[in-house]
mmCIF file of C-alpha atoms in Angstrom:
data_model
loop_
_atom_site.group_PDB
_atom_site.id
_atom_site.type_symbol
_atom_site.label_atom_id
_atom_site.label_comp_id
_atom_site.label_asym_id
_atom_site.label_seq_id
_atom_site.Cartn_x
_atom_site.Cartn_y
_atom_site.Cartn_z
ATOM 1 C CA UNK A 1 -2.216 68.997 -8.658
ATOM 2 C CA UNK A 2 -0.739 72.025 -10.386
ATOM 3 C CA UNK A 3 -1.016 75.637 -9.203
ATOM 4 C CA UNK A 4 -2.675 77.598 -11.994
ATOM 5 C CA UNK A 5 -4.552 80.854 -12.101
ATOM 6 C CA UNK A 6 -3.245 82.846 -9.167
ATOM 7 C CA UNK A 7 -1.756 79.886 -7.340
ATOM 8 C CA UNK A 8 -5.035 77.968 -7.026
ATOM 9 C CA UNK A 9 -4.231 74.220 -7.206
ATOM 10 C CA UNK A 10 -6.026 72.269 -9.927
ATOM 11 C CA UNK A 11 -5.906 68.729 -11.236
ATOM 12 C CA UNK A 12 -3.474 68.413 -14.135
ATOM 13 C CA UNK A 13 -5.358 65.492 -15.680
ATOM 14 C CA UNK A 14 -8.780 63.899 -15.532
ATOM 15 C CA UNK A 15 -9.235 60.198 -16.266
ATOM 16 C CA UNK A 16 -12.294 58.493 -17.694
ATOM 17 C CA UNK A 17 -13.040 56.844 -14.343
ATOM 18 C CA UNK A 18 -12.565 60.175 -12.518
ATOM 19 C CA UNK A 19 -15.024 61.829 -14.854
ATOM 20 C CA UNK A 20 -17.615 59.060 -14.562
ATOM 21 C CA UNK A 21 -17.548 59.092 -10.760
ATOM 22 C CA UNK A 22 -17.627 62.888 -10.536
ATOM 23 C CA UNK A 23 -20.545 63.007 -12.992
ATOM 24 C CA UNK A 24 -22.390 60.514 -10.825
ATOM 25 C CA UNK A 25 -21.802 62.570 -7.662
ATOM 26 C CA UNK A 26 -19.004 64.940 -6.558
ATOM 27 C CA UNK A 27 -19.325 63.672 -3.003
ATOM 28 C CA UNK A 28 -18.918 60.059 -4.132
ATOM 29 C CA UNK A 29 -15.801 61.147 -6.042
ATOM 30 C CA UNK A 30 -14.418 62.708 -2.843
ATOM 31 C CA UNK A 31 -15.152 59.594 -0.795
ATOM 32 C CA UNK A 32 -13.436 57.262 -3.238
ATOM 33 C CA UNK A 33 -10.580 59.344 -4.616
ATOM 34 C CA UNK A 34 -9.605 61.236 -1.481
ATOM 35 C CA UNK A 35 -10.667 58.899 1.334
ATOM 36 C CA UNK A 36 -10.279 55.523 -0.354
ATOM 37 C CA UNK A 37 -13.879 54.460 0.296
ATOM 38 C CA UNK A 38 -14.924 52.495 -2.784
ATOM 39 C CA UNK A 39 -18.369 53.377 -4.063
ATOM 40 C CA UNK A 40 -19.094 49.737 -4.780
ATOM 41 C CA UNK A 41 -16.947 47.172 -2.995
ATOM 42 C CA UNK A 42 -15.177 44.729 -5.299
ATOM 43 C CA UNK A 43 -15.904 41.531 -3.379
ATOM 44 C CA UNK A 44 -13.979 38.455 -4.418
ATOM 45 C CA UNK A 45 -17.259 36.628 -4.856
ATOM 46 C CA UNK A 46 -20.559 38.299 -5.523
ATOM 47 C CA UNK A 47 -22.767 37.709 -2.490
ATOM 48 C CA UNK A 48 -25.641 35.334 -3.061
ATOM 49 C CA UNK A 49 -24.609 34.318 -6.572
ATOM 50 C CA UNK A 50 -21.643 32.004 -6.127
ATOM 51 C CA UNK A 51 -20.072 33.764 -9.107
ATOM 52 C CA UNK A 52 -16.532 35.125 -9.133
ATOM 53 C CA UNK A 53 -16.073 38.855 -9.262
ATOM 54 C CA UNK A 54 -13.719 41.664 -8.370
ATOM 55 C CA UNK A 55 -11.203 44.028 -9.870
ATOM 56 C CA UNK A 56 -8.560 41.349 -10.558
ATOM 57 C CA UNK A 57 -10.941 39.236 -12.617
ATOM 58 C CA UNK A 58 -12.099 42.330 -14.509
ATOM 59 C CA UNK A 59 -8.479 43.239 -15.275
ATOM 60 C CA UNK A 60 -7.809 39.677 -16.459
ATOM 61 C CA UNK A 61 -10.854 39.853 -18.736
ATOM 62 C CA UNK A 62 -9.585 43.083 -20.304
ATOM 63 C CA UNK A 63 -6.133 41.559 -20.796
ATOM 64 C CA UNK A 64 -7.573 38.503 -22.547
ATOM 65 C CA UNK A 65 -9.836 40.664 -24.714
ATOM 66 C CA UNK A 66 -6.829 42.742 -25.782
ATOM 67 C CA UNK A 67 -5.166 39.663 -27.302
ATOM 68 C CA UNK A 68 -8.048 37.374 -28.177
ATOM 69 C CA UNK A 69 -8.667 36.434 -31.814
ATOM 70 C CA UNK A 70 -12.382 35.935 -31.132
ATOM 71 C CA UNK A 71 -12.366 32.183 -31.550
ATOM 72 C CA UNK A 72 -12.526 29.237 -29.165
ATOM 73 C CA UNK A 73 -9.152 28.042 -30.450
ATOM 74 C CA UNK A 74 -7.542 31.343 -29.544
ATOM 75 C CA UNK A 75 -9.213 31.288 -26.116
ATOM 76 C CA UNK A 76 -7.706 27.841 -25.492
ATOM 77 C CA UNK A 77 -4.250 29.224 -26.223
ATOM 78 C CA UNK A 78 -4.338 32.332 -24.069
ATOM 79 C CA UNK A 79 -6.600 31.071 -21.256
ATOM 80 C CA UNK A 80 -6.589 27.252 -21.371
ATOM 81 C CA UNK A 81 -8.884 25.088 -19.272
ATOM 82 C CA UNK A 82 -5.873 23.910 -17.278
ATOM 83 C CA UNK A 83 -2.298 25.106 -16.812
ATOM 84 C CA UNK A 84 0.729 22.793 -16.906
ATOM 85 C CA UNK A 85 2.108 24.080 -13.645
ATOM 86 C CA UNK A 86 3.558 27.491 -12.716
ATOM 87 C CA UNK A 87 5.800 27.564 -15.805
ATOM 88 C CA UNK A 88 2.928 27.187 -18.273
ATOM 89 C CA UNK A 89 3.585 29.478 -21.248
ATOM 90 C CA UNK A 90 0.079 30.988 -21.242
ATOM 91 C CA UNK A 91 0.357 31.790 -17.539
ATOM 92 C CA UNK A 92 3.791 33.367 -17.869
ATOM 93 C CA UNK A 93 2.526 35.586 -20.695
ATOM 94 C CA UNK A 94 0.238 37.302 -18.197
ATOM 95 C CA UNK A 95 1.427 40.148 -15.954
ATOM 96 C CA UNK A 96 2.363 38.842 -12.472
ATOM 97 C CA UNK A 97 -0.525 40.705 -10.824
ATOM 98 C CA UNK A 98 -3.080 38.795 -12.943
ATOM 99 C CA UNK A 99 -1.699 35.279 -12.498
ATOM 100 C CA UNK A 100 -3.448 34.541 -9.209
ATOM 101 C CA UNK A 101 -6.852 35.128 -10.773
ATOM 102 C CA UNK A 102 -5.850 33.119 -13.860
ATOM 103 C CA UNK A 103 -4.671 30.194 -11.684
ATOM 104 C CA UNK A 104 -8.016 30.064 -9.904
ATOM 105 C CA UNK A 105 -10.011 27.258 -11.521
ATOM 106 C CA UNK A 106 -13.254 28.990 -10.579
ATOM 107 C CA UNK A 107 -12.239 32.358 -12.055
ATOM 108 C CA UNK A 108 -10.763 30.791 -15.176
ATOM 109 C CA UNK A 109 -13.778 28.580 -15.878
ATOM 110 C CA UNK A 110 -16.139 31.494 -15.301
ATOM 111 C CA UNK A 111 -14.269 33.844 -17.628
ATOM 112 C CA UNK A 112 -13.917 31.194 -20.335
ATOM 113 C CA UNK A 113 -17.661 30.518 -20.240
ATOM 114 C CA UNK A 114 -18.488 34.229 -20.405
ATOM 115 C CA UNK A 115 -16.222 34.834 -23.404
ATOM 116 C CA UNK A 116 -17.335 31.696 -25.238
ATOM 117 C CA UNK A 117 -20.981 32.755 -24.863
ATOM 118 C CA UNK A 118 -20.123 36.336 -25.852
ATOM 119 C CA UNK A 119 -18.892 35.078 -29.225
ATOM 120 C CA UNK A 120 -22.472 34.178 -30.130
ATOM 121 C CA UNK A 121 -23.984 37.574 -29.281
ATOM 122 C CA UNK A 122 -24.495 40.359 -31.858
ATOM 123 C CA UNK A 123 -21.879 42.508 -30.083
ATOM 124 C CA UNK A 124 -19.389 39.639 -30.059
ATOM 125 C CA UNK A 125 -19.943 38.890 -33.740
ATOM 126 C CA UNK A 126 -19.506 42.558 -34.640
ATOM 127 C CA UNK A 127 -16.165 42.736 -32.811
ATOM 128 C CA UNK A 128 -15.042 39.453 -34.361
ATOM 129 C CA UNK A 129 -15.834 40.779 -37.840
ATOM 130 C CA UNK A 130 -13.875 43.971 -37.205
ATOM 131 C CA UNK A 131 -10.956 41.845 -36.018
ATOM 132 C CA UNK A 132 -11.077 39.605 -39.108
ATOM 133 C CA UNK A 133 -10.995 42.681 -41.336
ATOM 134 C CA UNK A 134 -7.905 43.945 -39.518
ATOM 135 C CA UNK A 135 -9.721 47.104 -38.423
ATOM 136 C CA UNK A 136 -10.030 46.458 -34.692
ATOM 137 C CA UNK A 137 -7.793 48.425 -32.318
ATOM 138 C CA UNK A 138 -7.715 47.536 -28.647
ATOM 139 C CA UNK A 139 -6.412 49.017 -25.393
ATOM 140 C CA UNK A 140 -5.803 52.348 -27.122
ATOM 141 C CA UNK A 141 -4.366 54.785 -24.587
ATOM 142 C CA UNK A 142 -4.768 58.530 -25.055
ATOM 143 C CA UNK A 143 -3.796 61.845 -23.505
ATOM 144 C CA UNK A 144 -5.643 64.829 -24.920
ATOM 145 C CA UNK A 145 -4.823 68.303 -23.567
ATOM 146 C CA UNK A 146 -7.709 70.760 -23.398
ATOM 147 C CA UNK A 147 -6.759 74.357 -24.017
ATOM 148 C CA UNK A 148 -6.461 76.149 -20.676
ATOM 149 C CA UNK A 149 -7.713 73.029 -18.962
ATOM 150 C CA UNK A 150 -6.771 69.535 -17.850
ATOM 151 C CA UNK A 151 -5.450 66.663 -19.924
ATOM 152 C CA UNK A 152 -8.067 64.005 -20.634
ATOM 153 C CA UNK A 153 -6.517 60.572 -20.160
ATOM 154 C CA UNK A 154 -7.650 56.989 -20.436
ATOM 155 C CA UNK A 155 -7.641 53.726 -22.352
ATOM 156 C CA UNK A 156 -10.306 52.810 -24.907
ATOM 157 C CA UNK A 157 -11.138 49.100 -24.796
ATOM 158 C CA UNK A 158 -11.829 48.706 -28.519
ATOM 159 C CA UNK A 159 -12.650 50.748 -31.601
ATOM 160 C CA UNK A 160 -12.597 50.513 -35.368
ATOM 161 C CA UNK A 161 -13.338 52.666 -38.371
ATOM 162 C CA UNK A 162 -15.383 51.840 -41.450
ATOM 163 C CA UNK A 163 -17.417 53.668 -44.071
ATOM 164 C CA UNK A 164 -20.169 54.298 -41.520
ATOM 165 C CA UNK A 165 -17.930 56.060 -39.015
ATOM 166 C CA UNK A 166 -16.008 55.271 -35.841
ATOM 167 C CA UNK A 167 -17.302 52.471 -33.614
ATOM 168 C CA UNK A 168 -16.141 52.512 -29.992
ATOM 169 C CA UNK A 169 -16.836 49.840 -27.364
ATOM 170 C CA UNK A 170 -16.338 49.881 -23.603
ATOM 171 C CA UNK A 171 -16.506 46.433 -21.955
ATOM 172 C CA UNK A 172 -17.970 45.641 -18.548
ATOM 173 C CA UNK A 173 -17.638 42.224 -16.926
ATOM 174 C CA UNK A 174 -20.124 42.851 -14.112
ATOM 175 C CA UNK A 175 -23.869 42.518 -14.248
ATOM 176 C CA UNK A 176 -25.931 45.356 -15.695
ATOM 177 C CA UNK A 177 -27.293 47.502 -12.866
ATOM 178 C CA UNK A 178 -28.439 51.061 -12.370
ATOM 179 C CA UNK A 179 -25.102 52.053 -10.850
ATOM 180 C CA UNK A 180 -22.975 50.200 -13.426
ATOM 181 C CA UNK A 181 -24.952 51.689 -16.285
ATOM 182 C CA UNK A 182 -24.837 55.232 -14.885
ATOM 183 C CA UNK A 183 -21.049 55.115 -14.429
ATOM 184 C CA UNK A 184 -20.565 53.304 -17.740
ATOM 185 C CA UNK A 185 -22.611 55.826 -19.717
ATOM 186 C CA UNK A 186 -20.635 58.747 -18.307
ATOM 187 C CA UNK A 187 -17.359 56.996 -19.082
ATOM 188 C CA UNK A 188 -18.589 56.340 -22.610
ATOM 189 C CA UNK A 189 -19.493 60.034 -23.000
ATOM 190 C CA UNK A 190 -15.934 60.920 -21.924
ATOM 191 C CA UNK A 191 -14.528 58.623 -24.619
ATOM 192 C CA UNK A 192 -16.950 60.154 -27.098
ATOM 193 C CA UNK A 193 -15.675 63.657 -26.312
ATOM 194 C CA UNK A 194 -12.117 62.495 -26.956
ATOM 195 C CA UNK A 195 -13.108 60.663 -30.159
ATOM 196 C CA UNK A 196 -14.937 63.750 -31.442
ATOM 197 C CA UNK A 197 -11.632 65.630 -31.315
ATOM 198 C CA UNK A 198 -9.529 62.787 -32.705
ATOM 199 C CA UNK A 199 -11.960 62.044 -35.548
ATOM 200 C CA UNK A 200 -13.559 65.423 -36.348
ATOM 201 C CA UNK A 201 -16.609 65.212 -38.563
ATOM 202 C CA UNK A 202 -16.915 61.420 -38.332
ATOM 203 C CA UNK A 203 -20.088 59.751 -37.131
ATOM 204 C CA UNK A 204 -19.529 58.171 -33.716
ATOM 205 C CA UNK A 205 -21.152 54.890 -32.675
ATOM 206 C CA UNK A 206 -20.530 54.476 -28.923
ATOM 207 C CA UNK A 207 -21.549 51.317 -27.053
ATOM 208 C CA UNK A 208 -21.370 50.006 -23.507
ATOM 209 C CA UNK A 209 -21.139 46.193 -23.693
ATOM 210 C CA UNK A 210 -21.857 43.864 -20.776
ATOM 211 C CA UNK A 211 -19.924 40.696 -21.487
ATOM 212 C CA UNK A 212 -21.931 38.340 -19.269
ATOM 213 C CA UNK A 213 -25.250 39.093 -20.939
ATOM 214 C CA UNK A 214 -24.064 40.331 -24.330
ATOM 215 C CA UNK A 215 -26.173 43.470 -23.848
ATOM 216 C CA UNK A 216 -25.036 46.480 -25.848
ATOM 217 C CA UNK A 217 -26.206 49.928 -24.730
ATOM 218 C CA UNK A 218 -25.753 52.875 -27.067
ATOM 219 C CA UNK A 219 -24.872 56.251 -25.556
ATOM 220 C CA UNK A 220 -28.131 58.155 -24.964
ATOM 221 C CA UNK A 221 -28.528 61.319 -27.027
ATOM 222 C CA UNK A 222 -28.784 63.498 -23.905
ATOM 223 C CA UNK A 223 -25.254 62.443 -22.885
ATOM 224 C CA UNK A 224 -23.724 63.048 -26.310
ATOM 225 C CA UNK A 225 -23.141 66.779 -25.708
ATOM 226 C CA UNK A 226 -19.359 66.612 -25.820
ATOM 227 C CA UNK A 227 -18.965 70.309 -25.117
ATOM 228 C CA UNK A 228 -20.747 69.711 -21.833
ATOM 229 C CA UNK A 229 -18.451 66.752 -21.130
ATOM 230 C CA UNK A 230 -15.401 68.985 -21.549
ATOM 231 C CA UNK A 231 -16.980 71.670 -19.363
ATOM 232 C CA UNK A 232 -17.569 69.146 -16.580
ATOM 233 C CA UNK A 233 -13.994 67.853 -16.888
ATOM 234 C CA UNK A 234 -12.752 71.431 -16.483
ATOM 235 C CA UNK A 235 -14.982 71.832 -13.439
ATOM 236 C CA UNK A 236 -13.534 68.686 -11.868
ATOM 237 C CA UNK A 237 -10.005 69.947 -12.511
ATOM 238 C CA UNK A 238 -10.850 73.249 -10.774
ATOM 239 C CA UNK A 239 -12.491 71.903 -7.643
ATOM 240 C CA UNK A 240 -10.996 68.395 -7.405
ATOM 241 C CA UNK A 241 -8.281 69.476 -4.985
ATOM 242 C CA UNK A 242 -10.139 71.706 -2.546
ATOM 243 C CA UNK A 243 -13.872 71.170 -3.188
ATOM 244 C CA UNK A 244 -16.639 71.837 -2.459
ATOM 245 C CA UNK A 245 -17.964 68.308 -2.991
ATOM 246 C CA UNK A 246 -21.748 68.502 -2.891
ATOM 247 C CA UNK A 247 -24.257 65.707 -3.285
ATOM 248 C CA UNK A 248 -25.928 64.945 -6.600
ATOM 249 C CA UNK A 249 -29.492 64.190 -5.387
ATOM 250 C CA UNK A 250 -30.405 62.583 -8.712
ATOM 251 C CA UNK A 251 -27.902 59.789 -8.032
ATOM 252 C CA UNK A 252 -28.699 59.131 -4.368
ATOM 253 C CA UNK A 253 -31.176 56.312 -5.052
ATOM 254 C CA UNK A 254 -28.441 54.350 -6.870
ATOM 255 C CA UNK A 255 -25.626 55.033 -4.406
ATOM 256 C CA UNK A 256 -24.585 52.249 -1.988
ATOM 257 C CA UNK A 257 -23.228 54.920 0.403
ATOM 258 C CA UNK A 258 -26.238 57.196 0.413
ATOM 259 C CA UNK A 259 -26.882 56.684 4.153
ATOM 260 C CA UNK A 260 -23.303 57.250 5.241
ATOM 261 C CA UNK A 261 -21.839 59.875 2.915
ATOM 262 C CA UNK A 262 -22.605 62.863 5.157
ATOM 263 C CA UNK A 263 -20.998 61.330 8.213
ATOM 264 C CA UNK A 264 -18.027 60.090 6.150
ATOM 265 C CA UNK A 265 -17.196 63.536 4.840
ATOM 266 C CA UNK A 266 -17.700 65.368 8.112
ATOM 267 C CA UNK A 267 -16.619 68.994 7.794
ATOM 268 C CA UNK A 268 -15.898 68.586 4.072
ATOM 269 C CA UNK A 269 -19.583 68.375 3.131
#
């Protein structure tokens, strides 16, 4: 935090994930960012499904997508069905923190099947075409300073430009759900606000893509008010250090912590 405006501490930067969580509910933001209580637990395996899950597998998916050539042959090179021991070249090309998930036969087989199926979806074919044309940019980091406000920071999964405008995609490995879609839409709106400044006057095509199902969700028109996005980011910067952190009643029905958030915050409600 930085002291600005009469010594009042404010957040110097706001990330895409910060913005999405704060948009969902300021109290949920406080629980997760200040108290370390995750809004949705990242279980190693999703209960009742037998499917792998968790933050490590999601990070591995993003890493593979950043280098993938959108073909089965390329997938075999960067995430093969089997590794030739701990010194396998493909394994060593991964960051150390992602190797455990990559070594897991269950995780690896699951991710390979998801990406292979994704190739056949309209969203997958669109990304593959942008890659073949040399237009696709991936894992694009940004820091955009707002005048008299915080710096907006994040990493865009993928985008490309063509004669129709700027196309931006945010990937999600998890299943579509009310909570995932609510957070994903807000994050997409944050990226849209940044893109509107980086590409002034260009048409923006913003999509939330769920890899497992191939579903592609366009940003709803009511969330495409990028001036409002910036205003909310400024609000988060102002109150993110000291509060208050009130509930957002419109999000309560989606929140896994709706029964416990009052007791968890105690006097900070």
